[in-house]
Coordinates of C-alpha atoms and ligand atoms in Angstrom, one line a residue:
M1 CA 144.0 269.2 81.5
Q2 CA 145.6 269.2 78.1
N3 CA 147.0 266.1 76.6
Q4 CA 146.8 264.7 73.1
Q5 CA 145.5 261.1 73.7
R6 CA 141.7 260.9 74.0
L7 CA 140.2 258.9 76.9
R8 CA 137.9 256.2 75.6
V9 CA 135.1 255.2 78.0
A10 CA 132.7 252.3 77.4
L11 CA 129.2 252.9 78.9
Q12 CA 126.0 250.9 78.7
K13 CA 123.8 252.6 76.1
S14 CA 120.5 251.7 77.8
G15 CA 119.7 249.7 80.8
K16 CA 120.1 249.5 84.6
L17 CA 123.6 250.9 84.5
S18 CA 123.2 253.7 82.0
E19 CA 121.2 256.2 84.1
G20 CA 123.5 256.0 87.1
S21 CA 126.6 256.2 84.9
I22 CA 125.5 259.2 83.0
E23 CA 124.3 261.0 86.2
L24 CA 127.6 260.4 87.8
L25 CA 129.6 261.6 84.8
N26 CA 127.3 264.7 84.4
K27 CA 128.0 265.6 88.0
C28 CA 131.6 265.5 87.0
S29 CA 131.0 268.1 84.3
F30 CA 130.8 265.8 81.2
K31 CA 127.4 267.0 79.9
I32 CA 126.5 263.8 78.2
R33 CA 123.1 263.7 76.5
P34 CA 122.7 260.3 74.9
A35 CA 120.5 260.1 71.9
K36 CA 118.9 257.0 70.4
N37 CA 121.2 256.3 67.5
H38 CA 124.3 257.9 69.0
Y39 CA 126.9 255.2 69.7
L40 CA 129.8 257.6 70.1
V41 CA 129.4 260.6 72.3
T42 CA 132.3 263.0 72.6
S43 CA 133.1 265.5 75.4
K44 CA 135.6 268.3 75.6
E45 CA 136.0 267.5 79.3
L46 CA 139.3 265.6 79.5
D47 CA 139.0 265.1 75.7
T48 CA 136.8 262.0 76.1
D49 CA 135.0 259.7 73.8
F50 CA 132.1 257.6 75.2
L51 CA 131.3 254.4 73.4
M52 CA 127.7 253.6 74.1
V53 CA 127.3 249.8 73.9
R54 CA 125.5 246.8 75.4
D55 CA 126.9 246.1 78.8
D56 CA 128.0 242.6 77.7
D57 CA 130.4 244.1 75.2
I58 CA 132.2 246.4 77.7
P59 CA 134.7 243.9 79.2
G60 CA 135.8 242.7 75.8
F61 CA 136.2 246.3 74.5
I62 CA 138.6 247.1 77.4
D63 CA 140.4 243.7 77.2
R64 CA 141.1 244.3 73.4
G65 CA 142.1 247.9 74.0
V66 CA 139.2 249.4 72.1
A67 CA 138.3 251.3 75.3
D68 CA 140.6 252.4 78.2
I69 CA 138.0 252.1 80.9
G70 CA 134.3 251.3 81.3
I71 CA 131.5 251.0 83.8
M72 CA 130.0 247.6 84.4
G73 CA 128.4 245.5 87.1
E74 CA 130.7 243.5 89.4
N75 CA 128.7 240.4 88.4
L76 CA 129.7 240.9 84.7
F77 CA 133.4 241.5 85.7
V78 CA 133.4 238.2 87.7
E79 CA 131.7 236.3 84.9
Y80 CA 134.2 237.7 82.3
N81 CA 137.2 236.9 84.5
L82 CA 136.2 233.3 84.9
G83 CA 135.6 232.9 81.2
H84 CA 138.7 234.8 80.0
K85 CA 141.9 233.7 81.7
D86 CA 144.8 236.1 81.3
N87 CA 142.5 239.0 80.5
K88 CA 143.8 242.6 80.8
L89 CA 141.0 244.0 83.1
A90 CA 141.5 245.6 86.5
V91 CA 139.0 247.1 88.9
I92 CA 139.7 250.8 89.5
A93 CA 136.9 251.9 91.8
K94 CA 133.6 250.9 93.2
L95 CA 130.8 253.3 92.2
E96 CA 128.1 252.6 94.8
F97 CA 125.1 252.3 92.4
A98 CA 123.2 249.6 90.6
T99 CA 123.5 247.4 93.7
C100 CA 122.1 243.9 93.3
R101 CA 123.0 240.3 94.1
L102 CA 123.4 237.1 92.0
S103 CA 121.3 234.5 93.7
I104 CA 119.9 231.0 93.2
A105 CA 116.1 231.1 93.4
V106 CA 113.7 228.1 93.4
K107 CA 110.0 227.5 93.2
A108 CA 108.1 228.9 96.2
N109 CA 106.4 225.6 96.9
G110 CA 108.9 223.2 95.4
D111 CA 111.1 220.5 96.8
I112 CA 114.4 222.4 96.6
H113 CA 115.3 224.0 100.0
K114 CA 119.1 223.9 100.3
L115 CA 122.2 223.8 98.2
S116 CA 122.5 220.0 98.2
D117 CA 118.9 219.6 96.9
L118 CA 120.3 221.0 93.6
T119 CA 122.2 217.8 92.8
G120 CA 121.0 216.4 89.5
K121 CA 118.7 219.5 88.9
I122 CA 118.7 221.9 86.0
I123 CA 119.5 225.6 86.7
A124 CA 118.8 228.4 84.2
T125 CA 121.2 231.4 84.2
S126 CA 122.9 234.1 82.2
Y127 CA 126.0 233.6 84.4
P128 CA 127.2 230.1 83.5
A129 CA 130.8 230.6 84.5
T130 CA 130.0 232.1 87.9
L131 CA 127.4 229.4 88.6
S132 CA 129.5 226.5 87.5
N133 CA 132.5 227.8 89.5
Y134 CA 130.2 228.1 92.6
L135 CA 128.7 224.6 92.1
A136 CA 132.2 223.1 91.6
Q137 CA 133.5 224.7 94.8
N138 CA 130.5 223.2 96.7
K139 CA 130.8 219.9 94.9
I140 CA 127.3 220.0 93.5
E141 CA 126.6 218.4 90.2
A142 CA 123.8 220.1 88.4
K143 CA 123.0 220.9 84.7
I144 CA 123.3 224.5 83.6
V145 CA 121.0 226.0 80.9
V146 CA 122.1 229.3 79.5
M147 CA 119.5 232.0 78.9
H148 CA 120.1 235.6 77.9
G149 CA 116.9 237.1 79.3
S150 CA 113.6 236.2 81.0
V151 CA 115.4 233.7 83.2
E152 CA 112.7 233.9 85.8
L153 CA 110.3 232.2 83.4
A154 CA 112.4 229.0 83.2
P155 CA 110.9 227.1 86.1
K156 CA 107.4 228.0 85.2
V157 CA 107.7 226.7 81.6
G158 CA 109.6 223.6 82.7
I159 CA 113.0 224.5 81.2
A160 CA 114.7 224.4 84.6
D161 CA 114.2 223.5 88.3
A162 CA 115.9 226.6 89.6
I163 CA 117.4 229.9 88.3
C164 CA 120.6 231.8 89.1
D165 CA 119.9 235.5 88.3
L166 CA 120.3 239.0 89.5
V167 CA 118.0 240.2 92.3
S168 CA 117.5 243.7 93.4
T169 CA 114.1 244.4 95.1
G170 CA 113.0 240.7 94.8
T171 CA 109.7 241.8 93.1
T172 CA 110.5 239.8 89.9
L173 CA 111.1 236.6 91.8
K174 CA 107.8 237.1 93.7
E175 CA 105.8 237.8 90.6
N176 CA 107.1 234.5 89.2
D177 CA 106.4 232.4 92.4
L178 CA 110.1 232.0 93.1
V179 CA 112.1 232.5 96.4
E180 CA 115.7 233.4 96.8
M181 CA 117.6 230.4 98.3
L182 CA 121.2 231.7 98.4
V183 CA 123.4 234.5 97.3
L184 CA 126.4 233.8 95.2
L185 CA 127.7 237.3 95.0
E186 CA 126.9 240.9 95.9
S187 CA 127.4 243.4 93.1
E188 CA 127.5 247.1 92.3
A189 CA 128.6 249.3 89.4
I190 CA 132.4 249.4 89.1
L191 CA 134.9 251.3 87.0
V192 CA 137.2 248.9 85.2
G193 CA 140.2 249.7 83.2
H194 CA 142.9 248.1 81.0
K195 CA 145.9 246.9 83.0
N196 CA 148.4 248.7 80.7
M197 CA 147.5 252.3 80.1
S198 CA 149.8 255.0 78.8
E199 CA 150.9 257.6 81.3
A200 CA 148.7 260.2 79.6
I201 CA 145.6 258.1 79.9
K202 CA 146.5 257.1 83.5
A203 CA 146.6 260.8 84.4
K204 CA 143.1 261.3 82.9
V205 CA 141.7 258.2 84.7
K206 CA 143.2 259.5 88.0
E207 CA 141.5 262.8 87.5
L208 CA 138.2 261.1 86.7
V209 CA 138.4 258.8 89.7
F210 CA 139.1 261.9 91.9
R211 CA 135.9 263.6 90.5
F212 CA 133.8 260.4 91.0
Q213 CA 135.0 260.1 94.6
S214 CA 134.0 263.7 95.3
V215 CA 130.5 262.9 94.2
I216 CA 130.2 259.4 95.7
N217 CA 131.5 260.6 99.1
V218 CA 128.5 262.9 99.6
R219 CA 125.8 260.9 97.7
N220 CA 124.2 259.9 101.0
S221 CA 124.9 263.1 102.9
K222 CA 123.0 266.4 103.4
Y223 CA 124.2 269.9 104.3
I224 CA 122.3 271.0 107.4
M225 CA 122.0 274.6 108.6
L226 CA 120.1 275.5 111.8
H227 CA 119.9 277.9 114.7
I228 CA 120.3 276.7 118.3
D229 CA 120.9 277.8 121.8
K230 CA 124.6 277.7 122.6
T231 CA 123.9 275.5 125.7
Q232 CA 122.6 272.8 123.5
L233 CA 125.8 272.5 121.4
P234 CA 127.1 269.3 123.1
K235 CA 123.8 267.5 122.5
L236 CA 123.8 268.7 118.9
K237 CA 127.2 267.3 118.2
E238 CA 125.9 263.9 119.3
L239 CA 123.0 264.1 117.0
L240 CA 124.9 265.3 113.9
P241 CA 128.2 263.3 113.6
G242 CA 129.5 265.3 110.6
Y243 CA 132.6 264.6 108.5
E244 CA 134.3 267.6 109.8
A245 CA 133.8 269.7 112.9
P246 CA 130.6 271.8 112.4
T247 CA 130.9 275.5 111.5
I248 CA 129.5 277.6 114.3
L249 CA 128.6 281.2 113.6
E250 CA 127.4 284.0 115.9
L251 CA 123.8 285.3 115.3
Q252 CA 123.6 289.1 115.3
G253 CA 121.1 290.3 118.0
H254 CA 120.9 286.9 119.6
P255 CA 124.0 286.4 121.8
E256 CA 122.6 283.2 123.4
K257 CA 122.2 281.5 120.0
V258 CA 124.4 280.3 117.1
A259 CA 124.0 279.2 113.5
V260 CA 125.4 275.7 112.8
H261 CA 126.4 274.3 109.4
V262 CA 127.3 270.6 109.2
V263 CA 127.5 267.7 106.7
S264 CA 125.6 264.7 108.0
E265 CA 124.6 261.3 106.7
E266 CA 121.1 261.1 105.2
R267 CA 120.2 257.6 106.5
H268 CA 118.1 258.7 109.5
L269 CA 117.3 262.2 108.3
W270 CA 113.7 262.6 109.6
D271 CA 114.5 260.9 112.9
T272 CA 117.4 263.3 113.3
I273 CA 115.3 266.4 112.4
N274 CA 112.7 265.4 115.1
K275 CA 115.5 265.1 117.7
L276 CA 116.9 268.5 116.6
K277 CA 113.5 270.0 117.2
E278 CA 113.4 268.4 120.6
I279 CA 116.6 270.2 121.7
G280 CA 115.2 273.5 120.4
A281 CA 116.8 273.8 116.9
S282 CA 115.0 276.2 114.6
S283 CA 115.3 277.5 111.0
I284 CA 116.5 274.1 110.0
L285 CA 117.6 274.0 106.3
V286 CA 118.5 270.7 104.7
M287 CA 120.3 270.9 101.3
N288 CA 121.7 268.5 98.7
I289 CA 125.4 268.4 98.2
E290 CA 126.7 267.9 94.7
K291 CA 130.4 267.3 95.5
M292 CA 132.7 267.6 98.5
I293 CA 136.5 268.0 97.9
A294 CA 138.3 266.8 101.0
Ligands
PRT1 O1 121.0 245.7 76.8 P1 122.1 245.4 77.7 O2 122.7 244.0 77.3 O3 123.1 246.5 77.8 O4 121.4 245.3 79.1 P2 121.0 244.0 80.0 O5 119.5 243.8 79.8 O6 121.9 242.8 79.8 O7 121.4 244.5 81.4 P3 120.6 245.3 82.5 O8 120.4 246.7 82.1 O9 119.3 244.6 83.0 O10 121.6 245.2 83.8 C1 122.9 245.8 83.7 C2 123.6 245.6 85.0 O11 122.8 246.3 86.0 C3 123.7 244.2 85.6 O12 124.8 243.5 85.0 C4 123.8 244.5 87.1 O13 125.2 244.7 87.4 C5 123.0 245.8 87.3 N1 121.7 245.5 87.9 C6 121.3 246.1 89.1 C7 120.7 244.7 87.5 C8 119.7 244.8 88.4 N2 120.1 245.7 89.4 C9 118.5 244.1 88.2 N3 117.6 244.1 89.1 N4 120.6 244.0 86.4 C10 119.5 243.3 86.2 N5 118.4 243.3 87.0 C11 117.2 242.5 86.6 C12 117.3 241.0 87.0 O14 118.0 240.3 86.0 C13 115.9 240.6 87.1 O15 115.3 240.3 85.9 O16 116.0 243.0 87.3 C14 115.2 241.9 87.6 C15 115.2 241.8 89.1 O17 114.9 243.0 89.7 P4 114.0 243.1 91.1 O18 114.1 244.5 91.5 O19 112.6 242.7 90.7 O20 114.6 242.1 92.1
ZN2 ZN1 123.5 242.7 78.7

């Protein structure tokens, strides 16, 4: 695609979003190799400039028109929206990585067990707007202490009675003798853009989203090839609900058998393979899929 205006994409330079963002873009042919002191990475693909910044700066970059689009956590998007009325941000696509949740957690053996117990307590968080909005909606009056990192430490050192922070596996909470009490929001990486883009930039973003979707659609799928007796085909279709009808090919010298190619969800892969063996499938090959264009 040839057009004059460069596409400016803000990415997290280093952190929980950067690896997933770069992996996704590289699968879409961008060939990004971030280096320590490189804050601007250029690509010939769609004539793109990548601005490598802290995630906290990404919404502001897009809002002020310094970047056209950017990848951020939904949690940050929500926080920015609440703190910046009339901003110019719009969600373009969900990217299905960096999933986590913003939760309130309390001391494992403490006296806070339910939302109403937070009345009059102190809660430490890096998400003050989201938390205060949630407390107001639930008519809870509590004090919010803003911290920009190590939030899990706050109850231990007596700064707060509870925390409101991101949780993924829950290991950090456990290590700090905290338990998750309630979830404020579920989050994943999202592609966000400026509400008013030129037609040239819109066309590039459309192409980028198409490429992202081709990768995301098959992220949890495998391409399975196997040999099987023709009489077992009805059972096989039950075991491998593919996106499309499976490809069935004759096997030379074995008129009773066929080769089957199918795209299938990875979720229960080993379980499925065992069931395939039970109905006599052989030469089972399982392959990764990079992209699938519908
Ligand atoms: O330096 P910079 O400002 O760019 O990075 P940062 O340190 O502010 O952010 P970073 O990289 O920690 O997170 C960026 C985004 O990744 C977040 O805004 C979320 O959208 C997403 N994300 C996904 C997470 C997590 N999972 C996550 N687990 N962000 C943070 N965490 C932290 C959490 O704060 C807690 O300290 O990991 C810890 C909990 O993890 P578990 O697995 O022990 O539960
Ligand atoms: Zn940050």
